[in-house]
Coordinates of C-alpha atoms in Angstrom, one line a residue:
M157 CA 262.0 162.4 -61.7
S158 CA 260.2 160.0 -59.5
R159 CA 259.5 160.7 -55.8
R160 CA 262.0 158.1 -54.8
G161 CA 264.7 159.8 -56.9
E162 CA 263.9 163.1 -55.4
E163 CA 264.3 161.7 -51.9
R164 CA 267.7 160.2 -52.8
R165 CA 268.9 163.5 -54.3
A166 CA 267.8 165.4 -51.2
E167 CA 269.6 162.8 -49.0
R168 CA 272.8 163.1 -51.0
A169 CA 272.6 166.9 -50.7
D170 CA 272.1 166.7 -46.9
R171 CA 275.0 164.3 -46.5
L172 CA 277.3 166.6 -48.6
A173 CA 276.2 169.6 -46.5
E174 CA 276.8 167.7 -43.3
E175 CA 280.3 166.6 -44.4
R176 CA 281.2 170.2 -45.3
A177 CA 279.9 171.5 -42.0
L178 CA 281.9 168.9 -40.0
A179 CA 285.0 169.6 -41.9
A180 CA 284.7 173.3 -41.3
L181 CA 284.1 172.8 -37.6
T182 CA 287.2 170.5 -37.4
A183 CA 289.4 173.1 -39.1
G184 CA 288.0 175.8 -36.7
E185 CA 286.2 177.6 -39.5
A186 CA 282.7 178.9 -39.7
P187 CA 280.5 176.2 -41.3
Y188 CA 279.0 176.5 -44.7
D189 CA 275.5 177.8 -44.9
P190 CA 273.9 177.4 -48.3
S191 CA 271.3 180.1 -47.5
W192 CA 274.0 182.8 -47.8
K193 CA 274.9 181.6 -51.4
R194 CA 278.7 181.9 -50.7
V195 CA 281.6 180.1 -49.1
P196 CA 283.0 181.8 -46.0
E197 CA 286.6 183.1 -46.1
R198 CA 289.5 180.8 -45.2
P199 CA 292.4 182.1 -43.1
G200 CA 295.2 183.5 -45.3
K201 CA 293.0 184.1 -48.3
T202 CA 291.6 187.5 -49.3
G203 CA 288.4 188.0 -51.2
R204 CA 286.2 190.9 -52.0
K205 CA 284.6 190.9 -48.6
A206 CA 288.0 190.6 -46.9
E207 CA 289.4 193.5 -48.8
S208 CA 286.5 195.8 -48.0
G209 CA 287.1 198.0 -45.0
T210 CA 285.7 200.8 -43.1
G211 CA 287.3 203.5 -45.3
D212 CA 290.2 204.3 -42.9
G213 CA 292.3 201.3 -44.0
R214 CA 290.9 199.0 -41.3
K215 CA 289.2 195.8 -42.3
A216 CA 285.6 195.3 -41.3
A217 CA 284.8 192.8 -38.6
P218 CA 283.6 189.5 -40.0
R219 CA 279.9 188.9 -39.7
A220 CA 278.8 186.2 -37.2
R221 CA 277.6 183.1 -38.9
R222 CA 275.2 180.6 -37.6
P223 CA 275.9 176.8 -37.8
Y224 CA 274.2 174.9 -40.5
V225 CA 271.7 172.2 -39.6
P226 CA 270.3 169.9 -42.3
P227 CA 266.6 170.3 -43.0
R228 CA 265.8 166.8 -41.6
G229 CA 268.4 166.8 -38.8
W230 CA 271.8 165.3 -38.4
Y231 CA 272.6 161.7 -39.3
G232 CA 273.6 159.4 -36.5
V233 CA 272.3 158.6 -33.0
G234 CA 270.7 161.6 -31.3
G235 CA 270.9 163.7 -34.5
G236 CA 267.2 164.2 -34.7
R237 CA 266.9 162.7 -38.2
V238 CA 263.3 162.5 -39.4
G239 CA 262.0 160.7 -42.5
Y240 CA 258.6 162.3 -42.8
L241 CA 257.5 165.9 -43.0
D242 CA 254.0 166.8 -42.1
P243 CA 252.1 168.3 -45.1
P244 CA 251.4 172.0 -44.9
T245 CA 248.0 173.3 -43.7
M246 CA 245.6 173.7 -46.6
W247 CA 243.1 176.6 -46.7
R248 CA 240.2 177.2 -49.0
A249 CA 239.0 180.5 -50.5
T250 CA 236.9 181.7 -53.3
T251 CA 238.5 182.6 -56.7
V252 CA 237.9 186.3 -56.0
Q253 CA 239.9 186.1 -52.8
A254 CA 242.7 183.7 -53.9
C255 CA 243.3 184.7 -57.5
G256 CA 245.9 187.3 -56.6
M257 CA 247.8 184.9 -54.4
W258 CA 247.6 181.8 -56.6
P259 CA 246.0 182.2 -60.0
F260 CA 245.9 178.5 -60.7
T261 CA 242.8 177.7 -58.7
A262 CA 240.6 174.8 -59.3
G263 CA 237.4 173.4 -57.7
S264 CA 237.3 170.2 -55.6
G265 CA 234.8 167.3 -55.6
S266 CA 233.2 168.3 -52.3
P267 CA 229.8 170.0 -52.5
M268 CA 229.8 173.6 -51.4
T269 CA 226.1 174.4 -51.4
G270 CA 224.2 174.5 -48.1
V271 CA 225.2 174.6 -44.4
P272 CA 228.9 174.0 -43.7
L273 CA 228.9 170.5 -42.1
G274 CA 232.6 169.6 -41.7
Q275 CA 235.7 168.6 -43.5
H276 CA 236.2 165.7 -46.0
L277 CA 237.8 162.9 -44.1
Y278 CA 240.6 162.4 -46.7
T279 CA 241.1 165.7 -48.5
G280 CA 240.3 168.1 -45.7
A281 CA 238.1 170.1 -48.0
T282 CA 235.0 171.8 -46.6
V283 CA 231.7 169.9 -47.2
C284 CA 228.4 171.7 -47.2
G285 CA 224.9 170.3 -47.4
D286 CA 221.4 170.1 -46.1
P287 CA 218.1 168.8 -47.6
L288 CA 216.6 172.1 -48.5
N289 CA 219.6 173.7 -50.3
W290 CA 220.4 170.4 -52.1
F291 CA 216.8 170.3 -53.3
T292 CA 216.2 174.0 -54.2
R293 CA 219.6 175.3 -55.2
A294 CA 222.0 172.5 -56.1
R295 CA 219.3 170.1 -57.4
Y296 CA 221.3 167.2 -56.1
I297 CA 218.2 165.4 -54.7
S298 CA 214.6 165.2 -55.8
N299 CA 213.1 165.0 -52.3
P300 CA 214.0 167.5 -49.5
S301 CA 214.4 164.9 -46.8
L302 CA 217.2 163.4 -44.7
F303 CA 217.3 160.0 -43.0
M304 CA 220.1 159.5 -40.4
L305 CA 221.2 156.2 -38.8
G306 CA 223.9 155.5 -36.2
M307 CA 224.7 154.1 -32.8
P308 CA 224.0 156.3 -29.7
G309 CA 226.5 158.9 -28.7
L310 CA 228.2 159.4 -32.0
G311 CA 226.8 162.9 -32.7
K312 CA 223.7 162.5 -34.9
S313 CA 221.6 165.1 -33.2
T314 CA 224.7 167.4 -33.0
L315 CA 225.0 167.4 -36.8
V316 CA 221.2 168.1 -37.2
N317 CA 221.6 171.0 -34.7
R318 CA 224.2 172.5 -36.9
M319 CA 221.8 172.2 -39.8
L320 CA 219.2 174.0 -37.8
I321 CA 221.5 176.9 -37.0
G322 CA 222.7 177.2 -40.5
L323 CA 219.2 177.1 -42.1
A324 CA 217.8 179.5 -39.5
A325 CA 220.5 182.0 -40.7
T326 CA 219.1 181.8 -44.2
G327 CA 215.5 182.4 -43.1
V328 CA 214.3 178.8 -42.9
V329 CA 212.1 178.1 -39.9
P330 CA 213.2 175.0 -37.9
L331 CA 210.3 173.0 -36.4
V332 CA 211.1 170.4 -33.8
L333 CA 207.6 168.9 -33.4
G334 CA 208.2 166.6 -30.4
D335 CA 211.6 166.9 -28.7
L336 CA 211.9 163.8 -26.7
K337 CA 215.1 164.3 -24.7
P338 CA 215.3 167.4 -25.2
D339 CA 218.1 167.9 -27.7
Y340 CA 217.0 171.1 -29.5
A341 CA 215.3 173.3 -26.9
D342 CA 218.4 175.2 -26.0
T343 CA 219.3 175.7 -29.7
V344 CA 215.8 177.1 -30.5
R345 CA 216.1 179.5 -27.5
A346 CA 219.5 180.7 -28.7
L347 CA 218.0 181.4 -32.1
G348 CA 215.3 183.5 -30.5
G349 CA 212.6 180.9 -31.1
Q350 CA 209.6 179.6 -29.2
V351 CA 209.8 176.5 -26.9
I352 CA 206.5 175.0 -25.8
S353 CA 206.4 172.3 -23.1
I354 CA 203.8 169.6 -23.2
G355 CA 203.1 167.1 -20.5
R356 CA 201.3 166.5 -17.2
G357 CA 201.4 169.7 -15.2
R358 CA 203.5 171.4 -17.9
G359 CA 201.0 172.3 -20.6
G360 CA 198.4 170.9 -23.0
I361 CA 197.1 171.0 -26.5
N362 CA 193.4 171.4 -27.3
V363 CA 193.0 169.1 -30.3
L364 CA 189.7 170.8 -31.3
D365 CA 191.4 174.2 -31.5
P366 CA 191.8 175.2 -35.2
G367 CA 194.9 177.2 -34.2
A368 CA 196.8 179.1 -36.9
M369 CA 194.8 177.6 -39.7
G370 CA 191.5 179.0 -38.2
A371 CA 193.0 182.4 -37.7
A372 CA 194.4 182.4 -41.3
A373 CA 191.0 181.4 -42.7
D374 CA 189.3 184.3 -41.0
Q375 CA 192.0 186.7 -42.1
I376 CA 191.9 185.6 -45.8
G377 CA 188.1 185.3 -46.1
G378 CA 186.2 184.6 -49.3
E379 CA 186.4 181.3 -51.1
A380 CA 190.1 180.7 -50.2
G381 CA 189.2 181.1 -46.5
E382 CA 186.4 178.6 -46.8
V383 CA 188.7 176.1 -48.4
L384 CA 191.1 176.6 -45.5
K385 CA 188.3 176.1 -43.0
A386 CA 187.4 172.8 -44.6
E387 CA 191.0 171.7 -44.4
T388 CA 191.0 172.7 -40.8
H389 CA 188.0 170.6 -40.1
G390 CA 189.6 167.5 -41.7
R391 CA 192.8 168.0 -39.6
V392 CA 190.8 168.2 -36.4
L393 CA 188.8 165.1 -37.3
N394 CA 192.0 163.1 -38.0
M395 CA 193.5 164.2 -34.7
V396 CA 190.5 163.1 -32.6
A397 CA 190.4 159.9 -34.6
A398 CA 194.0 159.3 -33.8
L399 CA 193.5 159.8 -30.1
V400 CA 190.6 157.3 -30.2
T401 CA 192.9 154.8 -32.1
I402 CA 195.6 155.2 -29.4
V403 CA 193.1 154.5 -26.6
R404 CA 191.4 151.6 -28.3
G405 CA 194.5 150.1 -29.9
R406 CA 192.6 149.8 -33.2
P407 CA 191.2 152.2 -35.8
M408 CA 187.8 153.7 -35.6
D409 CA 184.9 152.3 -37.6
D410 CA 183.7 154.2 -40.7
H411 CA 180.3 155.1 -39.3
E412 CA 182.0 156.5 -36.2
Q413 CA 184.1 158.8 -38.2
S414 CA 180.9 160.1 -39.9
V415 CA 179.3 160.7 -36.5
L416 CA 182.4 162.5 -35.3
S417 CA 182.5 164.7 -38.3
A418 CA 178.9 165.7 -37.8
V419 CA 179.5 166.5 -34.2
L420 CA 182.5 168.7 -35.1
H421 CA 180.4 170.6 -37.7
H422 CA 177.7 171.2 -35.1
L423 CA 180.2 172.4 -32.5
R424 CA 181.8 174.8 -35.0
E425 CA 178.5 176.4 -35.9
R426 CA 177.4 176.7 -32.2
T427 CA 180.6 177.9 -30.6
P428 CA 181.0 181.6 -30.2
S429 CA 183.7 183.4 -32.2
G430 CA 187.1 183.6 -30.5
R431 CA 186.5 180.5 -28.4
A432 CA 187.6 177.0 -29.3
P433 CA 185.5 173.9 -28.3
L434 CA 186.9 171.3 -25.9
L435 CA 186.6 167.5 -25.7
P436 CA 183.9 167.8 -23.0
D437 CA 181.8 169.9 -25.4
L438 CA 182.1 167.0 -27.9
L439 CA 180.8 164.6 -25.3
R440 CA 177.9 166.9 -24.4
V441 CA 176.8 167.0 -28.1
L442 CA 176.8 163.2 -28.3
T443 CA 174.7 163.1 -25.1
E444 CA 172.2 165.6 -26.4
G445 CA 171.9 164.0 -29.9
P446 CA 170.9 166.9 -32.2
D447 CA 169.1 166.1 -35.4
R448 CA 172.3 166.6 -37.6
V449 CA 174.1 163.9 -35.6
R450 CA 171.2 161.6 -35.4
A451 CA 170.7 161.7 -39.2
V452 CA 174.1 160.2 -39.7
T453 CA 173.4 157.2 -37.4
L454 CA 170.2 156.2 -39.3
D455 CA 168.3 156.0 -36.0
R456 CA 164.9 156.6 -37.8
G457 CA 163.5 158.2 -34.7
S458 CA 164.6 155.4 -32.3
D459 CA 166.6 156.6 -29.4
T460 CA 167.8 153.0 -28.9
R461 CA 169.3 152.8 -32.4
Y462 CA 171.0 156.1 -31.8
R463 CA 172.6 155.0 -28.5
D464 CA 173.8 151.7 -30.0
A465 CA 175.5 153.7 -32.8
V466 CA 177.3 156.3 -30.6
D467 CA 177.9 154.5 -27.4
P468 CA 181.3 152.8 -28.4
L469 CA 182.6 156.2 -29.5
H470 CA 181.2 157.8 -26.4
R471 CA 183.0 155.3 -24.2
S472 CA 186.3 155.9 -26.1
L473 CA 186.0 159.6 -25.6
L474 CA 185.4 159.1 -21.9
G475 CA 188.5 156.9 -21.8
I476 CA 190.5 159.9 -23.2
L477 CA 189.1 162.3 -20.7
D478 CA 189.3 160.1 -17.6
G479 CA 192.4 158.1 -18.7
P480 CA 196.1 159.0 -19.1
L481 CA 195.4 161.6 -21.8
G482 CA 192.8 163.7 -20.2
D483 CA 195.0 166.2 -18.3
T484 CA 196.9 167.0 -21.5
F485 CA 194.2 167.2 -24.1
A486 CA 191.0 168.2 -22.2
S487 CA 191.9 171.8 -21.5
P488 CA 192.6 174.8 -23.7
T489 CA 195.9 175.1 -25.4
S490 CA 198.4 176.4 -22.9
T491 CA 200.7 178.1 -25.6
R492 CA 199.9 178.5 -29.2
I493 CA 202.6 178.3 -31.9
D494 CA 203.7 181.8 -33.0
P495 CA 203.5 181.8 -36.8
H496 CA 206.1 184.5 -36.9
A497 CA 208.7 182.8 -34.6
P498 CA 212.1 182.1 -36.2
A499 CA 212.1 178.6 -34.7
V500 CA 209.7 176.4 -32.8
C501 CA 210.3 173.5 -30.5
I502 CA 207.6 171.5 -28.8
D503 CA 209.3 169.9 -25.8
I504 CA 207.7 166.6 -24.6
S505 CA 210.7 165.4 -22.6
G506 CA 208.6 165.7 -19.4
I507 CA 206.6 162.6 -20.5
G508 CA 208.1 159.4 -19.1
E509 CA 209.5 156.8 -21.6
A510 CA 207.1 154.1 -20.2
D511 CA 204.0 156.3 -21.0
T512 CA 203.8 155.2 -24.6
Q513 CA 200.2 156.3 -25.1
L514 CA 200.7 159.8 -24.0
T515 CA 204.0 160.0 -26.0
A516 CA 202.2 159.0 -29.1
A517 CA 199.3 161.3 -28.5
A518 CA 201.6 164.3 -27.8
M519 CA 203.6 163.6 -30.9
L520 CA 200.5 163.4 -33.1
A521 CA 199.1 166.6 -31.5
A522 CA 202.4 168.4 -32.0
W523 CA 202.6 167.4 -35.7
S524 CA 198.9 168.4 -36.3
D525 CA 199.5 171.8 -34.7
G526 CA 202.8 172.4 -36.3
L527 CA 201.9 171.3 -39.9
G528 CA 198.7 173.3 -39.5
T529 CA 200.9 176.4 -38.9
V530 CA 202.9 175.5 -42.0
A531 CA 199.7 175.3 -44.1
A532 CA 198.4 178.6 -42.6
S533 CA 201.7 180.3 -43.5
H534 CA 201.6 179.1 -47.1
A535 CA 197.9 180.1 -47.4
L536 CA 198.7 183.7 -46.2
A537 CA 201.7 183.9 -48.5
D538 CA 199.4 182.8 -51.5
A539 CA 197.0 185.6 -50.5
G540 CA 199.9 188.1 -50.4
L541 CA 199.4 188.8 -46.7
M542 CA 202.9 187.6 -45.6
P543 CA 206.2 186.6 -47.2
R544 CA 206.9 183.0 -48.2
R545 CA 208.7 181.0 -45.6
W546 CA 210.3 177.5 -45.8
F547 CA 210.3 175.1 -42.9
F548 CA 212.5 172.3 -41.7
T549 CA 211.1 169.7 -39.3
V550 CA 213.1 167.3 -37.1
L551 CA 211.9 164.0 -35.9
D552 CA 214.6 162.5 -33.5
E553 CA 214.5 159.1 -31.8
L554 CA 212.1 157.8 -34.5
W555 CA 211.9 154.4 -32.9
R556 CA 209.9 155.7 -29.9
P557 CA 206.9 157.2 -31.8
L558 CA 207.0 154.3 -34.3
R559 CA 206.4 151.8 -31.6
A560 CA 203.8 153.9 -29.7
A561 CA 200.9 153.4 -32.2
S562 CA 200.3 152.3 -35.7
G563 CA 198.8 155.7 -36.7
I564 CA 202.2 157.3 -36.2
V565 CA 203.6 155.4 -39.2
D566 CA 200.9 156.6 -41.5
R567 CA 201.4 160.2 -40.4
I568 CA 205.2 160.1 -41.1
D569 CA 204.5 158.3 -44.4
A570 CA 202.2 161.1 -45.5
L571 CA 204.7 163.7 -44.4
T572 CA 207.5 162.2 -46.5
R573 CA 205.4 162.0 -49.6
L574 CA 203.9 165.5 -49.4
N575 CA 206.8 167.7 -48.0
R576 CA 207.7 168.9 -51.5
S577 CA 204.2 170.5 -52.0
L578 CA 204.2 171.8 -48.4
G579 CA 207.5 173.7 -48.8
L580 CA 208.8 171.6 -46.0
G581 CA 212.1 169.7 -45.5
D582 CA 212.5 167.0 -42.8
A583 CA 215.1 165.1 -41.0
K584 CA 214.4 161.7 -39.4
I585 CA 216.9 160.2 -37.0
T586 CA 217.0 156.7 -35.5
H587 CA 219.5 154.0 -34.5
T588 CA 219.2 151.1 -37.0
L589 CA 216.9 149.7 -39.6
K590 CA 215.8 147.1 -37.1
D591 CA 213.7 149.7 -35.5
A592 CA 211.3 149.3 -38.4
E593 CA 211.3 145.5 -38.1
A594 CA 209.9 145.8 -34.5
L595 CA 206.6 147.2 -35.7
G596 CA 203.4 145.2 -35.2
T597 CA 202.1 144.7 -38.8
D598 CA 203.7 144.0 -42.2
S599 CA 202.2 147.1 -43.7
D600 CA 203.8 149.3 -41.0
R601 CA 207.1 147.7 -41.5
A602 CA 206.9 148.2 -45.2
K603 CA 206.0 151.9 -44.8
A604 CA 208.9 152.4 -42.3
R605 CA 211.4 150.9 -44.7
G606 CA 210.1 153.2 -47.3
F607 CA 211.4 156.2 -45.3
V608 CA 215.0 155.3 -46.2
E609 CA 214.2 154.5 -49.8
R610 CA 212.5 157.9 -50.4
A611 CA 215.0 160.0 -48.5
G612 CA 217.0 162.4 -50.6
M613 CA 220.0 162.2 -48.3
V614 CA 221.0 159.2 -46.2
V615 CA 223.6 159.9 -43.5
C616 CA 225.3 157.1 -41.6
A617 CA 227.2 157.3 -38.4
G618 CA 228.9 154.3 -36.8
L619 CA 226.9 151.1 -37.4
P620 CA 227.8 147.3 -37.1
K621 CA 228.8 145.5 -40.3
T622 CA 225.6 143.4 -40.4
E623 CA 223.5 146.5 -40.2
M624 CA 225.5 148.2 -42.9
E625 CA 225.1 145.2 -45.2
E626 CA 221.3 145.4 -44.7
L627 CA 221.4 149.1 -45.4
G628 CA 223.5 148.5 -48.5
K629 CA 220.6 146.5 -50.0
V630 CA 218.5 149.7 -49.9
V631 CA 220.9 152.5 -50.5
G632 CA 223.7 150.8 -52.4
L633 CA 227.0 150.8 -50.5
S634 CA 230.4 149.6 -51.7
R635 CA 232.4 147.2 -49.6
R636 CA 234.9 150.0 -48.7
E637 CA 232.1 152.2 -47.5
I638 CA 230.7 149.4 -45.4
D639 CA 234.0 148.7 -43.8
L640 CA 234.6 152.4 -43.2
V641 CA 231.4 153.0 -41.4
S642 CA 231.6 149.7 -39.5
S643 CA 235.0 150.8 -38.1
W644 CA 233.3 153.9 -36.6
S645 CA 231.1 151.7 -34.4
S646 CA 234.1 150.4 -32.3
P647 CA 234.2 151.4 -28.7
P648 CA 237.1 153.7 -27.4
G649 CA 240.3 152.1 -26.3
W650 CA 241.2 151.3 -22.7
G651 CA 242.4 154.6 -21.3
V652 CA 245.3 154.7 -18.9
A653 CA 245.2 156.7 -15.7
G654 CA 241.5 157.2 -16.1
E655 CA 241.6 159.8 -18.8
H656 CA 238.6 160.3 -21.1
E657 CA 238.8 158.8 -24.6
E658 CA 236.1 159.4 -27.2
P659 CA 234.8 156.7 -29.5
P660 CA 236.7 156.6 -32.8
G661 CA 233.5 157.2 -34.8
R662 CA 232.2 160.3 -32.9
G663 CA 231.8 163.1 -35.4
R664 CA 232.3 160.9 -38.4
F665 CA 229.5 160.6 -41.0
L666 CA 229.0 159.2 -44.5
I667 CA 226.6 161.1 -46.7
K668 CA 225.0 159.1 -49.5
V669 CA 222.9 160.5 -52.3
G670 CA 221.4 158.0 -54.7
G671 CA 224.1 155.9 -56.4
R672 CA 226.9 158.4 -56.0
P673 CA 230.0 157.5 -54.0
G674 CA 229.6 158.5 -50.3
I675 CA 231.2 161.6 -48.9
P676 CA 232.9 160.8 -45.6
I677 CA 233.2 163.9 -43.3
K678 CA 234.4 164.7 -39.8
V679 CA 232.6 167.3 -37.7
A680 CA 234.4 169.4 -35.1
I681 CA 231.9 171.3 -33.0
T682 CA 232.5 174.8 -31.6
D683 CA 232.4 175.8 -28.0
A684 CA 229.0 177.5 -28.5
E685 CA 227.6 174.3 -30.0
R686 CA 229.0 172.2 -27.1
R687 CA 227.2 174.5 -24.6
L688 CA 223.9 174.3 -26.5
H689 CA 223.9 170.6 -27.1
D690 CA 225.0 168.2 -24.4
T691 CA 223.0 164.9 -24.3
N692 CA 224.9 163.8 -21.2
T693 CA 224.0 166.6 -18.9
R694 CA 222.6 164.2 -16.2
W695 CA 226.0 162.3 -16.2
T696 CA 227.9 165.5 -15.3
P697 CA 229.3 165.1 -11.8
N698 CA 227.7 167.5 -9.3
E699 CA 230.3 168.6 -6.8
E700 CA 228.0 171.0 -4.9
P701 CA 226.8 168.5 -2.2
V702 CA 230.4 167.5 -1.4
E703 CA 231.4 171.1 -1.2
Q704 CA 228.5 171.9 1.1
A705 CA 229.5 169.0 3.4
V706 CA 233.1 170.2 3.5
R707 CA 232.0 173.7 4.4
R708 CA 229.8 172.4 7.2
V709 CA 232.6 170.3 8.6
T710 CA 235.0 173.2 8.5
E711 CA 232.5 175.5 10.2
R712 CA 231.9 172.9 12.9
V713 CA 235.6 172.6 13.6
R714 CA 236.0 176.3 13.7
R715 CA 233.2 176.8 16.2
A716 CA 234.5 174.0 18.4
A717 CA 238.0 175.5 18.4
E718 CA 236.6 179.0 19.4
A719 CA 234.5 177.4 22.2
G720 CA 237.4 175.3 23.4
T721 CA 235.4 172.0 23.2
P722 CA 235.8 169.0 20.9
P723 CA 233.3 168.8 18.0
V724 CA 230.6 166.2 18.4
P725 CA 229.3 164.2 15.4
A726 CA 225.6 164.4 14.5
D727 CA 225.0 160.8 15.7
G728 CA 226.9 161.4 18.9
R729 CA 229.6 158.8 18.0
P730 CA 233.3 159.5 17.1
G731 CA 234.1 160.2 13.5
P732 CA 236.4 158.0 11.4
G733 CA 239.4 160.1 12.5
G734 CA 238.9 159.2 16.1
P735 CA 237.0 160.9 19.0
G736 CA 236.6 164.6 18.5
V737 CA 238.3 164.5 15.0
P738 CA 236.1 165.1 12.0
G739 CA 236.3 162.7 9.1
V740 CA 238.4 163.4 6.0
P741 CA 236.3 165.5 3.5
G742 CA 235.2 163.3 0.6
D743 CA 235.2 160.1 2.7
P744 CA 231.8 158.3 2.4
A745 CA 231.9 157.5 6.1
G746 CA 232.5 161.1 7.1
L747 CA 230.3 162.8 4.5
G748 CA 227.5 160.3 4.1
G749 CA 223.8 160.7 4.8
A750 CA 222.6 162.6 7.8
G751 CA 223.1 160.7 11.0
G752 CA 225.5 158.3 9.5
P753 CA 228.8 157.3 11.1
G754 CA 231.1 160.2 11.4
R755 CA 228.6 162.7 9.9
W756 CA 229.5 166.1 11.3
T757 CA 226.9 168.9 11.3
A758 CA 227.3 172.6 11.9

């Protein structure tokens, strides 16, 4: 029978039950209740129930009967008739748990491997996923990387925070190498991890410090240790070259890199064990000009030729030390990354948004130090000196480092190509694809667009339709998916009475993997997640100053009443309530700045 036929049959049954109930009430009888599976006795008739007694000849008292109400309410005005019943709540369980309750279990189309992210937008089924588990266990993707796009305030970093918490529970080490807001510092602290602050007056990174890689090379020893030392030398060389590139605004010349490499070799051989050289030491070697460094410049015994070769590099290094980067990179590392920490966050939120050079340099230094720790961990695991660990890096607000310097794009590009061999998953978050179009050169723009093409998972929050159509050329989105995600970018409705309304797209995401249909999910955060991650903390109203002002006014009035004298404002003039009457608490005129009209002081 069709659904419409079933509804008609149920309607006829309800009408018949209602007619019987009304007829019984009119006749003064108890109404018919189908749940009792019998018709109540009528006056003057005797049935089995009526004939039954208490054993002494007396009839048993009739049982009280409740009136019958149709399942969907009475027909007519005010009867409460409803035409739609809400579907029952659905619960999901494993076959081991649910087989005794309902043996006809079946799987759904939602993936169940990885961190629980949320519910399917249409079916309500649980959706799980993250780049590492989909790469290692489920084999859904060929590259353990995630690229997320969406308008601000829709929950992008909240979803990544949930991935961090879930992956940390499985032994994966989250690495936030450059937290710009910060969005992840509180989460890392809650996980028992390490938070390192970088910025002027907060802490610095010595770019010449071999860090965890140098310690691992000494611990491993032998040929493997020498290989790791050589890799450490290359990492330090690239980091110093990146700093010079940021200061100059253009890459270093090839002969300058050779000179810099010779200087670093000389420093490593001459620096005592247990001490890392500093940038001032590098300048001192350039000034002295040892034979090993002079040989690279082809000076042929001429001091003039040597100075002509090294002076541009010398000036750039002086610009680093005496310029905006010197306070952060000229001193020893304030806090080294703990290779055994369950999570690490390098907080650079203390650097101003307008300081693009320092932001780019801090990001590069954080990546160099963090990825060096990853390489050291894998080298120790290969040598059997520590267990194997996987890592998951997060790069939020991708547009800021991309615009800071061209070297950032190359670093991110290398990371996305080599993370499989590094045992490293990554998540990159930005607002739109137009962030890549704002880069300076065509090669940088092409590399930035490649981030989306190579990502194993692409997650979309609310985006305008034009942006979704451009993304569809790279990812492959259907018209229905474009319309769905575009609807999430709408602003909230006009609230009445000043109540708070969230945007319709907050917590809604579309997960795309290759050419498969997208998975729309909705994420409901817990109270613990809400406390750990609040990107609007500076927009939280602070009632403390108002409360303090109210307390001062109250105390002033109390003292004046005890002394029997009228209270006097701080400026000696009457308050807004008249002479000797303090202003109403909360009124700007009465609780404004010190000495303002009507400002009362204790």
